[in-house]
CSV table of C-alpha atoms and ligand atoms in Angstrom, one decimal:
chain,number,residue,atom,x,y,z
A,1,MET,CA,2.1,-15.0,22.5
A,2,ASN,CA,0.1,-12.6,23.6
A,3,ILE,CA,-3.4,-13.6,22.0
A,4,PHE,CA,-5.2,-11.7,25.2
A,5,LYS,CA,-4.8,-8.8,24.1
A,6,MET,CA,-5.5,-9.1,20.0
A,7,THR,CA,-8.2,-8.2,19.0
A,8,ASN,CA,-10.0,-9.9,15.5
A,9,THR,CA,-8.8,-6.7,13.9
A,10,SER,CA,-9.7,-6.1,10.0
A,11,VAL,CA,-8.5,-2.1,9.0
A,12,ARG,CA,-8.7,-0.4,4.9
A,13,TRP,CA,-7.6,2.5,5.6
A,14,ALA,CA,-6.9,5.3,2.9
A,15,PHE,CA,-5.7,9.0,3.2
A,16,ASN,CA,-5.5,11.3,0.4
A,17,PHE,CA,-2.5,12.8,0.9
A,18,THR,CA,-2.5,15.4,-1.8
A,19,LYS,CA,-4.8,16.9,-0.1
A,20,TRP,CA,-2.9,16.8,3.3
A,21,ASN,CA,-1.6,20.1,4.1
A,22,PRO,CA,-0.1,19.5,7.2
A,23,SER,CA,0.4,22.9,9.8
A,24,HIS,CA,3.8,23.4,11.6
A,25,SER,CA,2.3,21.6,14.9
A,26,ASP,CA,0.9,18.7,12.3
A,27,MET,CA,4.1,18.1,11.3
A,28,LEU,CA,5.8,18.4,14.9
A,29,LEU,CA,3.2,16.2,15.8
A,30,ALA,CA,3.7,13.8,13.1
A,31,SER,CA,7.7,13.5,12.8
A,32,SER,CA,8.0,12.7,16.5
A,33,CYS,CA,5.8,9.5,16.0
A,34,VAL,CA,7.8,7.9,13.8
A,35,GLN,CA,11.3,6.0,14.5
A,36,THR,CA,14.1,8.3,14.4
A,37,GLU,CA,15.9,5.5,11.4
A,38,GLU,CA,12.7,6.4,9.2
A,39,LYS,CA,12.8,9.5,10.1
A,40,ASP,CA,15.9,10.5,8.7
A,41,ARG,CA,14.9,8.4,5.4
A,42,LEU,CA,11.7,10.6,5.4
A,43,SER,CA,14.1,13.8,5.6
A,44,ARG,CA,16.2,13.3,2.5
A,45,PHE,CA,13.0,13.0,0.0
A,46,TYR,CA,13.3,15.8,-2.3
A,47,PHE,CA,9.7,16.0,-2.2
A,48,ARG,CA,7.1,16.8,0.1
A,49,LYS,CA,4.7,14.4,-1.5
A,50,ASP,CA,7.1,11.2,-1.0
A,51,PHE,CA,8.1,12.6,1.8
A,52,LYS,CA,4.3,13.0,3.0
A,53,SER,CA,3.0,9.6,1.3
A,54,SER,CA,6.1,7.6,3.6
A,55,LEU,CA,4.7,9.1,6.7
A,56,ILE,CA,1.4,8.4,6.6
A,57,GLY,CA,2.1,4.7,5.7
A,58,ARG,CA,4.0,4.9,8.7
A,59,LEU,CA,1.8,6.2,11.2
A,60,MET,CA,-0.9,4.0,9.6
A,61,MET,CA,1.2,0.5,10.2
A,62,ARG,CA,1.5,2.0,14.2
A,63,LYS,CA,-2.1,2.6,14.6
A,64,PHE,CA,-3.2,-0.9,13.5
A,65,VAL,CA,-1.0,-2.6,15.2
A,66,CYS,CA,-1.3,-0.5,18.9
A,67,GLN,CA,-4.8,-0.7,17.6
A,68,ALA,CA,-5.0,-4.8,17.1
A,69,SER,CA,-2.3,-6.0,19.5
A,70,GLY,CA,-3.1,-4.2,22.6
A,71,LYS,CA,0.8,-2.7,23.0
A,72,LYS,CA,1.5,0.8,24.1
A,73,TYR,CA,1.8,3.2,22.0
A,74,ASP,CA,5.5,4.4,22.2
A,75,GLU,CA,6.5,1.3,22.7
A,76,ILE,CA,5.9,0.1,18.8
A,77,LYS,CA,9.0,-0.8,17.0
A,78,PHE,CA,9.2,-1.8,13.4
A,79,LEU,CA,12.0,-3.2,11.8
A,80,ARG,CA,11.8,-4.0,7.5
A,81,ASP,CA,13.4,-7.3,6.8
A,82,ASP,CA,16.1,-7.7,4.1
A,83,LYS,CA,14.0,-7.0,0.7
A,84,GLY,CA,12.8,-4.1,2.9
A,85,LYS,CA,9.0,-5.1,3.9
A,86,PRO,CA,8.2,-2.8,6.9
A,87,MET,CA,7.4,-6.1,9.8
A,88,LEU,CA,7.2,-5.6,13.7
A,89,PHE,CA,10.3,-6.2,15.9
A,90,GLU,CA,8.1,-8.9,17.5
A,91,SER,CA,6.7,-10.3,14.7
A,92,ASN,CA,7.1,-13.7,17.1
A,93,THR,CA,4.6,-12.4,19.4
A,94,TYR,CA,2.2,-11.7,17.1
A,95,PRO,CA,1.7,-14.6,14.2
A,96,ASN,CA,-1.5,-13.9,13.6
A,97,LEU,CA,-0.4,-10.2,12.7
A,98,ASP,CA,-0.1,-9.4,9.3
A,99,PHE,CA,-0.1,-5.3,7.4
A,100,ASN,CA,1.6,-3.9,4.1
A,101,ILE,CA,1.6,-0.6,3.0
A,102,SER,CA,1.0,1.2,-0.1
A,103,HIS,CA,1.5,4.6,-1.8
A,104,GLN,CA,1.0,6.1,-5.6
A,105,GLY,CA,-1.3,8.6,-6.7
A,106,ASP,CA,-3.5,10.7,-4.8
A,107,TYR,CA,-3.7,7.6,-1.3
A,108,VAL,CA,-1.5,5.9,0.8
A,109,VAL,CA,-3.6,2.7,1.9
A,110,LEU,CA,-3.1,0.3,4.8
A,111,ALA,CA,-4.2,-3.5,4.3
A,112,GLY,CA,-4.4,-5.2,7.7
A,113,GLU,CA,-5.4,-8.1,9.5
A,114,CYS,CA,-4.7,-10.5,13.2
A,115,SER,CA,-6.6,-13.5,11.1
A,116,ASN,CA,-3.8,-15.6,11.0
A,117,VAL,CA,-3.2,-14.3,7.3
A,118,LYS,CA,-0.7,-13.4,4.5
A,119,LEU,CA,-1.3,-10.1,2.5
A,120,GLY,CA,0.4,-7.6,0.6
A,121,VAL,CA,-1.7,-4.2,-0.9
A,122,ASP,CA,-1.1,-1.9,-3.7
A,123,VAL,CA,-3.1,1.2,-5.5
A,124,MET,CA,-2.4,2.4,-8.0
A,125,LYS,CA,-3.5,5.8,-10.1
A,126,LEU,CA,-5.7,4.3,-13.7
A,127,GLU,CA,-3.6,7.1,-15.1
A,128,TYR,CA,-0.7,6.9,-17.7
A,129,SER,CA,1.7,10.4,-18.9
A,130,GLY,CA,5.4,8.3,-19.6
A,131,GLY,CA,5.0,9.9,-23.1
A,132,LYS,CA,5.2,7.3,-24.9
A,133,SER,CA,2.1,6.0,-27.3
A,134,LEU,CA,0.3,3.2,-25.8
A,135,ASP,CA,1.3,0.8,-28.1
A,136,GLU,CA,4.9,1.5,-27.7
A,137,PHE,CA,4.0,1.0,-23.8
A,138,PHE,CA,2.4,-1.7,-23.9
A,139,ARG,CA,5.4,-3.6,-26.8
A,140,LEU,CA,7.8,-2.5,-24.1
A,141,MET,CA,5.8,-3.8,-20.4
A,142,THR,CA,5.3,-7.6,-23.0
A,143,LYS,CA,7.3,-9.9,-20.8
A,144,ASN,CA,5.5,-8.5,-17.6
A,145,PHE,CA,2.1,-10.4,-18.4
A,146,SER,CA,1.1,-13.1,-20.1
A,147,PRO,CA,-0.7,-13.6,-23.6
A,148,GLU,CA,-4.0,-14.5,-21.9
A,149,GLU,CA,-3.6,-11.1,-19.9
A,150,TRP,CA,-2.5,-9.1,-22.7
A,151,VAL,CA,-5.9,-10.0,-24.1
A,152,MET,CA,-8.4,-8.7,-21.7
A,153,ILE,CA,-6.3,-5.4,-21.0
A,154,LYS,CA,-6.1,-4.3,-24.7
A,155,SER,CA,-9.9,-6.2,-26.1
A,156,SER,CA,-11.0,-4.1,-22.5
A,157,GLY,CA,-12.2,-1.1,-24.8
A,158,THR,CA,-11.5,2.6,-25.3
A,159,GLU,CA,-7.8,4.1,-24.5
A,160,LYS,CA,-8.4,5.1,-21.2
A,161,GLN,CA,-9.9,1.4,-20.3
A,162,GLN,CA,-7.1,-0.4,-21.8
A,163,ILE,CA,-4.6,1.9,-19.2
A,164,ALA,CA,-7.2,1.4,-16.1
A,165,MET,CA,-7.6,-2.6,-16.7
A,166,PHE,CA,-3.2,-2.6,-17.9
A,167,CYS,CA,-3.7,-0.5,-13.6
A,168,ARG,CA,-5.4,-3.1,-12.1
A,169,HIS,CA,-3.2,-6.1,-13.6
A,170,TRP,CA,-0.3,-4.2,-12.6
A,171,CYS,CA,-2.1,-3.3,-9.5
A,172,LEU,CA,-2.4,-7.4,-8.4
A,173,LYS,CA,0.6,-8.6,-9.5
A,174,GLU,CA,2.4,-6.2,-7.0
A,175,SER,CA,0.1,-6.9,-4.1
A,176,TYR,CA,0.6,-10.5,-4.4
A,177,VAL,CA,4.5,-9.9,-5.1
A,178,LYS,CA,4.7,-7.5,-2.0
A,179,ALA,CA,2.2,-10.4,-0.2
A,180,ILE,CA,5.4,-13.5,-0.4
A,181,GLY,CA,7.5,-10.2,0.6
A,182,VAL,CA,10.2,-10.8,-2.2
A,183,GLY,CA,9.6,-8.0,-4.4
A,184,ILE,CA,10.3,-8.4,-7.8
A,185,THR,CA,13.0,-11.5,-8.2
A,186,ILE,CA,10.1,-13.8,-10.3
A,187,ASN,CA,8.2,-13.8,-13.3
A,188,LEU,CA,6.1,-11.9,-13.6
A,189,GLN,CA,4.4,-14.1,-15.8
A,190,ASP,CA,4.8,-16.8,-14.9
A,191,ILE,CA,1.9,-15.0,-12.9
A,192,ARG,CA,-1.5,-14.7,-14.7
A,193,PHE,CA,-4.5,-12.8,-13.6
A,194,LYS,CA,-7.9,-13.9,-14.7
A,195,VAL,CA,-10.9,-11.2,-14.2
A,196,ASN,CA,-13.6,-12.0,-14.2
A,197,THR,CA,-15.5,-9.1,-13.2
A,198,SER,CA,-14.4,-6.8,-16.2
A,199,VAL,CA,-14.7,-2.9,-14.0
A,200,LEU,CA,-14.2,-2.1,-10.6
A,201,ASP,CA,-16.7,-0.3,-8.0
A,202,LYS,CA,-16.3,2.4,-4.7
A,203,ASN,CA,-18.0,1.1,-2.0
A,204,PHE,CA,-17.7,-2.8,-3.4
A,205,ILE,CA,-15.5,-5.3,-3.2
A,206,VAL,CA,-14.9,-7.5,-6.3
A,207,ASP,CA,-12.9,-11.2,-5.3
A,208,ASP,CA,-13.8,-13.5,-7.9
A,209,THR,CA,-10.5,-12.9,-9.8
A,210,GLU,CA,-8.3,-16.1,-9.9
A,211,LEU,CA,-4.5,-16.0,-9.7
A,212,TYR,CA,-2.1,-19.0,-11.8
A,213,ILE,CA,1.2,-19.6,-11.7
A,214,LYS,CA,2.8,-21.3,-14.3
A,215,GLY,CA,-0.5,-22.3,-15.5
A,216,MET,CA,-1.7,-23.7,-11.7
A,217,LYS,CA,-4.7,-22.4,-9.9
A,218,VAL,CA,-3.6,-20.9,-6.3
A,219,ASN,CA,-5.6,-20.7,-3.5
A,220,TRP,CA,-5.6,-16.8,-3.0
A,221,LYS,CA,-8.3,-13.8,-2.4
A,222,PHE,CA,-8.4,-10.9,-4.2
A,223,GLN,CA,-10.0,-7.5,-2.9
A,224,GLU,CA,-10.3,-5.0,-5.6
A,225,MET,CA,-12.1,-2.0,-5.7
A,226,LEU,CA,-12.0,2.0,-6.9
A,227,LEU,CA,-11.2,4.0,-4.0
A,228,ASP,CA,-12.6,6.3,-6.4
A,229,ASP,CA,-12.8,7.4,-10.2
A,230,GLN,CA,-8.6,7.4,-10.7
A,231,HIS,CA,-7.4,5.2,-8.1
A,232,CYS,CA,-8.0,1.5,-7.9
A,233,VAL,CA,-6.5,-0.5,-5.1
A,234,ALA,CA,-5.6,-4.5,-4.3
A,235,VAL,CA,-5.8,-6.7,-1.3
A,236,ALA,CA,-4.0,-10.5,-1.6
A,237,LEU,CA,-4.9,-12.7,0.5
A,238,ASN,CA,-3.8,-16.5,1.0
A,239,ASP,CA,-7.0,-17.4,2.5
A,240,THR,CA,-9.8,-17.6,0.8
A,241,SER,CA,-12.7,-17.3,3.4
A,242,ASN,CA,-11.0,-14.3,4.6
A,243,MET,CA,-13.9,-11.0,4.9
A,244,ASN,CA,-14.4,-8.6,2.5
A,245,LEU,CA,-13.6,-5.6,4.1
A,246,VAL,CA,-14.2,-2.4,1.9
A,247,PHE,CA,-11.5,0.6,2.3
A,248,ARG,CA,-12.4,3.8,4.2
A,249,GLU,CA,-11.0,7.2,4.2
A,250,ILE,CA,-9.9,8.6,7.6
A,251,ASP,CA,-7.8,12.1,7.7
A,252,PHE,CA,-5.4,13.2,10.3
A,253,SER,CA,-7.5,13.9,13.8
A,254,GLU,CA,-8.4,10.3,13.1
A,255,LEU,CA,-5.0,8.7,12.0
A,256,MET,CA,-3.2,10.6,15.2
A,257,GLU,CA,-6.4,9.6,17.8
A,258,GLY,CA,-4.5,8.7,21.1
A,259,CYS,CA,-1.0,8.3,19.1
A,260,VAL,CA,1.6,9.1,22.0
A,261,PRO,CA,4.7,11.2,21.1
A,262,PHE,CA,7.7,9.6,22.0
A,263,LEU,CA,10.4,12.0,20.0
A,264,PRO,CA,11.7,15.1,21.7
A,265,ARG,CA,10.0,18.0,18.9
A,266,ASP,CA,12.1,18.7,16.1
A,267,GLU,CA,11.4,22.2,15.2
A,268,GLN,CA,14.0,22.8,12.6
A,269,TYR,CA,13.2,19.3,10.9
A,270,CYS,CA,9.6,20.2,10.2
A,271,LEU,CA,11.6,23.6,8.8
A,272,ASN,CA,13.5,21.4,6.8
A,273,TYR,CA,10.6,19.7,5.2
A,274,PHE,CA,8.3,23.3,4.5
A,275,ARG,CA,11.0,24.0,2.6
A,276,LYS,CA,11.2,21.2,-0.5
A,277,CYS,CA,8.9,21.8,-3.1
A,278,GLU,CA,5.4,19.6,-3.0
A,279,ARG,CA,6.5,17.6,-6.5
A,280,PRO,CA,8.0,18.3,-9.4
B,301,LIG,N1,7.0,-6.5,0.6
B,301,LIG,C1,6.0,-6.2,0.9
B,301,LIG,N2,6.2,-4.8,1.0
B,301,LIG,C2,6.9,-3.9,1.0
B,301,LIG,C3,8.4,-3.9,0.6
B,301,LIG,C4,8.6,-5.7,0.1
B,301,LIG,N3,9.7,-6.0,-0.6
B,301,LIG,N4,9.6,-3.6,0.4
B,301,LIG,C5,8.7,-1.9,0.5
B,301,LIG,N5,7.4,-2.5,1.7
B,301,LIG,C6,6.2,-1.6,1.2
B,301,LIG,C7,6.8,-0.2,2.6
B,301,LIG,O1,5.8,0.5,3.5
B,301,LIG,C8,6.7,0.6,1.3
B,301,LIG,O2,6.8,1.9,2.1
B,301,LIG,P1,7.6,2.7,2.7
B,301,LIG,O3,9.1,1.9,1.8
B,301,LIG,O4,7.2,4.3,2.7
B,301,LIG,O5,7.7,2.3,3.6
B,301,LIG,C9,5.9,0.1,0.7
B,301,LIG,O6,5.5,-1.3,0.6
B,301,LIG,C10,6.0,0.7,-1.1
B,301,LIG,O7,4.8,-0.1,-1.5
B,301,LIG,P2,4.4,1.0,-2.8
B,301,LIG,O8,3.7,2.0,-2.3
B,301,LIG,O9,3.2,0.0,-3.7
B,301,LIG,O10,5.3,0.5,-4.4
B,301,LIG,P3,6.3,0.1,-5.1
B,301,LIG,O11,4.7,-0.8,-6.1
B,301,LIG,O12,6.7,0.4,-6.3
B,301,LIG,O13,6.7,-1.2,-4.4
B,301,LIG,C11,7.6,-3.1,-3.8
B,301,LIG,C12,7.4,-1.3,-4.9
B,301,LIG,C13,9.4,-3.2,-3.0
B,301,LIG,C14,7.0,-4.0,-3.1
B,301,LIG,C15,8.3,-4.5,-5.3
B,301,LIG,O14,7.2,-4.8,-5.6
B,301,LIG,C16,9.4,-3.8,-6.2
B,301,LIG,O15,10.1,-3.2,-6.2
B,301,LIG,N6,8.1,-3.0,-7.1
B,301,LIG,C17,9.0,-2.2,-8.4
B,301,LIG,C18,7.5,-2.7,-10.0
B,301,LIG,C19,6.7,-3.7,-10.5
B,301,LIG,O16,8.6,-4.5,-11.1
B,301,LIG,N7,6.4,-4.8,-9.8
B,301,LIG,C20,6.1,-6.1,-11.1
B,301,LIG,C21,4.8,-6.2,-11.0
B,301,LIG,S1,3.9,-5.9,-12.4
B,302,LIG,MG1,2.5,0.1,-5.4
């Protein structure tokens, strides 16, 4: 076990990928710092926004693991488990280390810990753009939330506030589902959140939300906050004593600080990226 090199690093990073317009040399550098199979996966995205968000997530993981484990940047290897969850190749060597990525709206986020805690993270833009009326949308979503959660969502005020409360509950569920790594194979109505602080804020963590599974309260901690007026984020942790830490925005130069490219510069790959449209 590589305990000596482990630093007790807790990380909460947010990257606004909508604001990021990479130059050709930025893209050359970034694409030489992701593993070949992930580089290939990225190239298949139709839109730049999807390519960029997933790419930034990969770079965040590498930066975090390098910082937390002391392993050399270019020697870190990731794989995905059978549910698609990224993990460190030598996860047995670093049993204290866990991290997770989420990307949605304008942000990519990473939460990472080296304190033997299991975690999941989710970010959501506080919007509904599905075209149907909100009542109809909520009706279609009925089975994903418990009756108590629906009371909380629907009694939270204006349509905008109801959408925000809906997104917050969705984000909480995703963070938990991602922490346990099961994707959506569990019945979402069995996972019930009890929100005790109704309003989230920037630069402040709300951690008094409770989780009940099949009616039983479980000992998990949820750290929630707003990244900006339009995005909420939730971190699920299976240790209630974990310290609260607010998300901090990082930019491309900080993300790449100390990077050691390990794939050759690929001009053609970058040209292909710049041929894509930003979004539909
Ligand atoms: N567990 C944890 N993390 C996973 C994962 C898994 N099984 N599979 C992928 N991830 C990581 C990856 O880093 C992925 O990004 P990448 O593919 O670019 O590397 C990232 O999480 C995706 O997370 P996010 O951006 O938040 O996407 P999502 O909200 O669509 O989550 C799943 C997708 C796979 C994690 C899963 O929860 C899912 O299938 N969700 C569908 C939506 C749903 O029904 N949610 C119910 C909540 S009410
Ligand atoms: Mg998500």
